[in-house]
Amino acid sequence: MRINFTPILLICWGLMILSSNVLLAQKQSPLDVALRHFDQHRVDYDLTEADVSNFALSDLYTSRHNGVTHVYLRQQHAGISLGGAITNFNILPDGRVLSMGNRFVADLAGKVNGTEPGLSPEAAVAVALQRFQNRSNPKLVLQEQVSAVDYVYAPGDFTLEPITAGLRYHLQTPEEVRLVWQVRLHMRNGQNVWKIMVDAASGEILHYRDQVLHCSFDKAEDCEAVVHNHQH
């Protein structure tokens, strides 16, 4: 039997395919839609299959005013998160992807320098306290172990808030990712909250940033944050 495909028939056929795709998207959760889209477009960002399949869900919520669902994924390797590596998706109510912003690092598994720290979290906190308080051999008290890679220490007479130390990856250069302890110190003077990356192998401070923005009220543009990166 011979079928003649008229322009109207082709248009109807196309509309049926489009409708079926929309219905399929509507049946999937926003997270499923985001992951499917990410996998389909990973080659556009030079990402490997391992890159798009190793993540933690950082956040997921729906905006009330437009019904758009926002999905945030944090890149991981061996259960350890890479700082700053967040990819976000904006999903329309009908299940279509409105937009996507990628900050995952391509071939993360091939760039990391290890998965096991040679330095304990206590030692990393001691390095940070030595650098920012000139305190040697601090007596730290473990307040809570939040997870296998996150620790909380009592502030004692060191800080205003509990001291945190978490195992993370730090992008040192575009081709080098270092395993670090991310230490947070809220100083007793109330003027500084230091976020410090301590190399988990050598104990070297690779990066630090003051999370408090310091401003001069003479000029608004005088506001600045203190940031330091150590480069070899």
XYZ file of N, CA, C and O in Angstrom, residues 103-194:
368
model
N 28.902 24.231 35.609
C 30.192 24.563 36.212
C 30.930 23.293 36.641
O 31.854 23.354 37.443
N 30.499 22.139 36.120
C 31.225 20.903 36.393
C 32.565 20.931 35.664
O 32.685 21.516 34.579
N 33.556 20.288 36.254
C 34.897 20.192 35.673
C 34.988 18.910 34.851
O 34.634 17.823 35.335
N 35.449 19.047 33.616
C 35.547 17.886 32.723
C 36.614 16.908 33.209
O 37.694 17.315 33.635
N 36.292 15.619 33.169
C 37.201 14.535 33.554
C 37.763 14.757 34.955
O 38.977 14.695 35.167
N 36.882 14.999 35.905
C 37.323 15.236 37.285
C 38.133 14.063 37.821
O 39.165 14.255 38.476
N 37.693 12.829 37.539
C 38.390 11.643 38.050
C 39.834 11.585 37.586
O 40.697 11.052 38.291
N 40.122 12.133 36.402
C 41.478 12.108 35.874
C 42.345 13.245 36.361
O 43.554 13.274 36.063
N 41.778 14.186 37.117
C 42.531 15.368 37.556
C 42.794 15.401 39.058
O 43.647 16.167 39.503
N 42.055 14.598 39.828
C 42.240 14.629 41.285
C 43.571 13.969 41.660
O 44.069 13.100 40.953
N 44.119 14.381 42.803
C 45.409 13.830 43.241
C 45.259 12.737 44.285
O 46.251 12.259 44.838
N 44.004 12.332 44.578
C 43.808 11.246 45.533
C 42.441 11.315 46.179
O 41.679 12.267 45.976
N 42.131 10.316 46.970
C 40.848 10.262 47.679
C 41.020 10.104 49.188
O 40.063 10.281 49.937
N 42.221 9.764 49.642
C 42.473 9.560 51.069
C 43.410 10.631 51.601
O 44.519 10.814 51.087
N 43.008 11.362 52.641
C 43.873 12.419 53.191
C 45.034 11.848 53.987
O 44.881 10.857 54.705
N 46.188 12.471 53.863
C 47.325 12.095 54.690
C 47.329 12.880 55.980
O 48.062 12.550 56.921
N 46.519 13.923 56.024
C 46.436 14.825 57.171
C 45.082 14.631 57.837
O 44.057 14.513 57.156
N 45.055 14.613 59.160
C 43.793 14.483 59.886
C 43.069 15.829 59.882
O 43.693 16.880 59.708
N 41.750 15.826 60.118
C 41.047 17.108 60.196
C 41.548 17.976 61.347
O 41.627 19.201 61.225
N 41.915 17.341 62.468
C 42.457 18.106 63.597
C 43.754 18.809 63.212
O 43.977 19.976 63.572
N 44.601 18.111 62.462
C 45.868 18.703 62.031
C 45.622 19.870 61.088
O 46.335 20.885 61.135
N 44.610 19.741 60.228
C 44.293 20.828 59.294
C 43.791 22.059 60.047
O 44.163 23.197 59.727
N 42.944 21.845 61.062
C 42.469 22.968 61.886
C 43.638 23.615 62.610
O 43.722 24.848 62.715
N 44.566 22.806 63.097
C 45.740 23.341 63.784
C 46.573 24.214 62.853
O 47.086 25.273 63.254
N 46.714 23.798 61.601
C 47.438 24.603 60.608
C 46.751 25.957 60.431
O 47.404 27.009 60.385
N 45.417 25.939 60.329
C 44.659 27.170 60.141
C 44.779 28.094 61.351
O 44.964 29.307 61.211
N 44.683 27.521 62.549
C 44.799 28.341 63.761
C 46.202 28.922 63.915
O 46.368 30.051 64.383
N 47.216 28.166 63.522
C 48.584 28.670 63.564
C 48.742 29.863 62.636
O 49.364 30.874 62.980
N 48.128 29.777 61.452
C 48.256 30.842 60.452
C 47.460 32.088 60.828
O 47.934 33.214 60.680
N 46.258 31.917 61.347
C 45.377 33.065 61.550
C 45.251 33.517 62.999
O 44.692 34.580 63.256
N 45.759 32.709 63.937
C 45.736 33.123 65.343
C 47.087 32.967 66.020
O 47.220 33.299 67.197
N 48.030 32.431 65.291
C 49.358 32.175 65.862
C 49.250 31.288 67.107
O 49.954 31.496 68.101
N 48.372 30.288 67.025
C 48.174 29.369 68.139
C 48.816 28.032 67.803
O 48.455 27.375 66.828
N 49.750 27.616 68.627
C 50.448 26.351 68.414
C 49.844 25.256 69.290
O 49.441 25.506 70.436
N 49.783 24.041 68.743
C 49.291 22.877 69.465
C 47.958 23.119 70.180
O 47.842 22.925 71.407
N 46.940 23.551 69.467
C 45.651 23.820 70.108
C 44.992 22.531 70.591
O 45.106 21.482 69.962
N 44.320 22.620 71.718
C 43.591 21.478 72.267
C 42.163 21.524 71.719
O 41.318 22.282 72.204
N 41.919 20.714 70.718
C 40.625 20.713 70.053
C 39.710 19.644 70.631
O 40.160 18.547 70.978
N 38.420 19.972 70.701
C 37.415 19.032 71.192
C 36.423 18.777 70.066
O 35.764 19.705 69.581
N 36.337 17.519 69.649
C 35.390 17.166 68.603
C 33.964 17.270 69.154
O 33.614 16.593 70.108
N 33.180 18.126 68.535
C 31.803 18.349 68.978
C 30.832 17.426 68.252
O 29.879 16.925 68.848
N 31.098 17.187 66.951
C 30.200 16.337 66.171
C 30.889 15.895 64.884
O 31.614 16.677 64.267
N 30.670 14.645 64.496
C 31.065 14.181 63.175
C 29.787 14.102 62.352
O 28.971 13.192 62.521
N 29.622 15.057 61.455
C 28.388 15.190 60.686
C 28.264 14.087 59.644
O 27.174 13.571 59.381
N 29.393 13.742 59.015
C 29.426 12.697 57.993
C 30.820 12.080 57.983
O 31.662 12.432 58.816
N 31.062 11.221 57.022
C 32.381 10.582 56.932
C 33.476 11.586 56.596
O 34.657 11.309 56.818
N 33.084 12.756 56.068
C 34.099 13.739 55.638
C 33.914 15.114 56.272
O 34.630 16.048 55.927
N 32.973 15.252 57.210
C 32.701 16.561 57.814
C 32.735 16.485 59.339
O 32.055 15.639 59.941
N 33.504 17.407 59.932
C 33.719 17.410 61.377
C 33.458 18.809 61.936
O 33.710 19.815 61.259
N 32.970 18.841 63.176
C 32.718 20.101 63.870
C 33.440 20.066 65.209
O 33.300 19.096 65.970
N 34.218 21.133 65.493
C 34.986 21.220 66.743
C 34.462 22.378 67.581
O 34.034 23.415 67.058
N 34.501 22.192 68.897
C 34.041 23.226 69.821
C 34.880 24.489 69.636
O 36.095 24.406 69.412
N 34.240 25.666 69.732
C 34.984 26.903 69.514
C 36.045 27.189 70.575
O 37.067 27.813 70.293
N 35.791 26.705 71.799
C 36.756 26.972 72.876
C 37.012 28.458 72.997
O 36.085 29.275 72.925
N 38.277 28.823 73.173
C 38.628 30.244 73.201
C 39.275 30.663 71.877
O 39.970 31.664 71.811
N 39.003 29.877 70.818
C 39.586 30.172 69.510
C 38.675 31.041 68.641
O 39.128 31.996 68.016
N 37.390 30.705 68.598
C 36.468 31.335 67.653
C 35.123 31.626 68.309
O 34.831 31.140 69.401
N 34.300 32.416 67.600
C 32.961 32.731 68.094
C 31.996 31.569 67.870
O 31.052 31.396 68.641
N 32.206 30.820 66.805
C 31.330 29.718 66.446
C 32.144 28.431 66.347
O 33.378 28.475 66.255
N 31.474 27.286 66.366
C 32.201 26.026 66.189
C 33.046 26.043 64.917
O 32.669 26.639 63.901
N 34.171 25.372 64.981
C 35.099 25.275 63.844
C 34.703 24.069 63.006
O 34.493 22.977 63.549
N 34.605 24.254 61.702
C 34.251 23.139 60.825
C 35.434 22.763 59.941
O 36.228 23.619 59.543
N 35.539 21.474 59.654
C 36.566 20.968 58.741
C 35.915 19.895 57.874
O 35.364 18.914 58.403
N 35.951 20.084 56.565
C 35.331 19.132 55.654
C 36.271 18.767 54.520
O 36.990 19.615 53.997
N 36.278 17.495 54.167
C 37.129 17.032 53.069
C 36.483 17.448 51.746
O 35.325 17.111 51.480
N 37.235 18.162 50.915
C 36.734 18.675 49.646
C 37.818 18.552 48.584
O 38.985 18.256 48.877
N 37.408 18.816 47.341
C 38.372 18.992 46.258
C 38.450 20.468 45.927
O 37.446 21.184 45.966
N 39.660 20.902 45.591
C 39.901 22.316 45.273
C 40.556 22.403 43.899
O 41.570 21.745 43.644
N 39.979 23.202 43.017
C 40.514 23.379 41.666
C 41.693 24.339 41.750
O 41.519 25.552 41.785
N 42.904 23.777 41.771
C 44.111 24.582 41.896
C 44.462 25.259 40.569
O 44.794 26.435 40.524
N 44.399 24.489 39.494
C 44.581 24.990 38.129
C 43.549 24.262 37.267
O 42.939 23.296 37.718
N 43.348 24.688 36.013
C 42.372 23.993 35.162
C 42.639 22.499 35.009
O 41.721 21.734 34.707
N 43.889 22.081 35.215
C 44.234 20.669 35.038
C 44.623 19.971 36.329
O 44.995 18.805 36.317
N 44.542 20.675 37.462
C 44.982 20.096 38.743
C 43.937 20.316 39.825
O 43.579 21.457 40.134
N 43.451 19.215 40.381
C 42.461 19.262 41.459
C 43.065 18.607 42.695
O 43.468 17.449 42.659
N 43.109 19.351 43.789
C 43.770 18.874 45.006
C 42.744 18.510 46.080
O 41.726 19.184 46.261
N 43.064 17.454 46.804
C 42.270 17.060 47.955
C 42.649 17.967 49.121
O 43.838 18.094 49.456
N 41.652 18.606 49.742
C 41.924 19.572 50.806
C 40.964 19.376 51.970
O 39.893 18.765 51.834
N 41.369 19.919 53.108
C 40.445 20.119 54.219
C 39.992 21.573 54.154
O 40.814 22.483 54.183
N 38.677 21.760 54.045
C 38.120 23.117 54.045
C 37.774 23.478 55.486
O 36.869 22.905 56.095
N 38.509 24.444 56.025
C 38.355 24.836 57.424
C 37.693 26.212 57.491
O 38.045 27.117 56.730
N 36.755 26.360 58.416
C 36.071 27.650 58.600
C 36.307 28.147 60.027
O 36.021 27.443 61.000
N 36.826 29.379 60.111
C 37.106 30.007 61.400
C 36.366 31.338 61.487
O 36.629 32.248 60.698
N 35.440 31.452 62.434
C 34.772 32.731 62.708
C 35.516 33.377 63.865
O 35.352 32.993 65.030
N 36.355 34.339 63.548
C 37.282 34.903 64.526
C 36.554 35.629 65.654
O 35.469 36.185 65.476
N 37.167 35.631 66.823
C 36.553 36.214 68.019
C 36.388 37.723 67.907
O 35.564 38.314 68.615
N 37.135 38.377 67.031
C 36.977 39.824 66.862
C 35.703 40.161 66.079
O 35.319 41.325 65.976
N 35.048 39.144 65.516
C 33.822 39.366 64.774
C 34.016 40.018 63.423
O 33.048 40.265 62.706
N 35.255 40.266 63.053
C 35.541 40.985 61.814
C 35.926 40.077 60.653
O 35.975 40.535 59.509
N 36.211 38.818 60.952
C 36.682 37.912 59.904
C 36.062 36.528 60.056
O 35.958 36.008 61.164
N 35.655 35.962 58.920
C 35.224 34.570 58.856
C 36.042 33.936 57.737
O 35.745 34.115 56.556
N 37.079 33.217 58.128
C 38.019 32.684 57.144
C 37.590 31.309 56.641
O 37.260 30.427 57.423
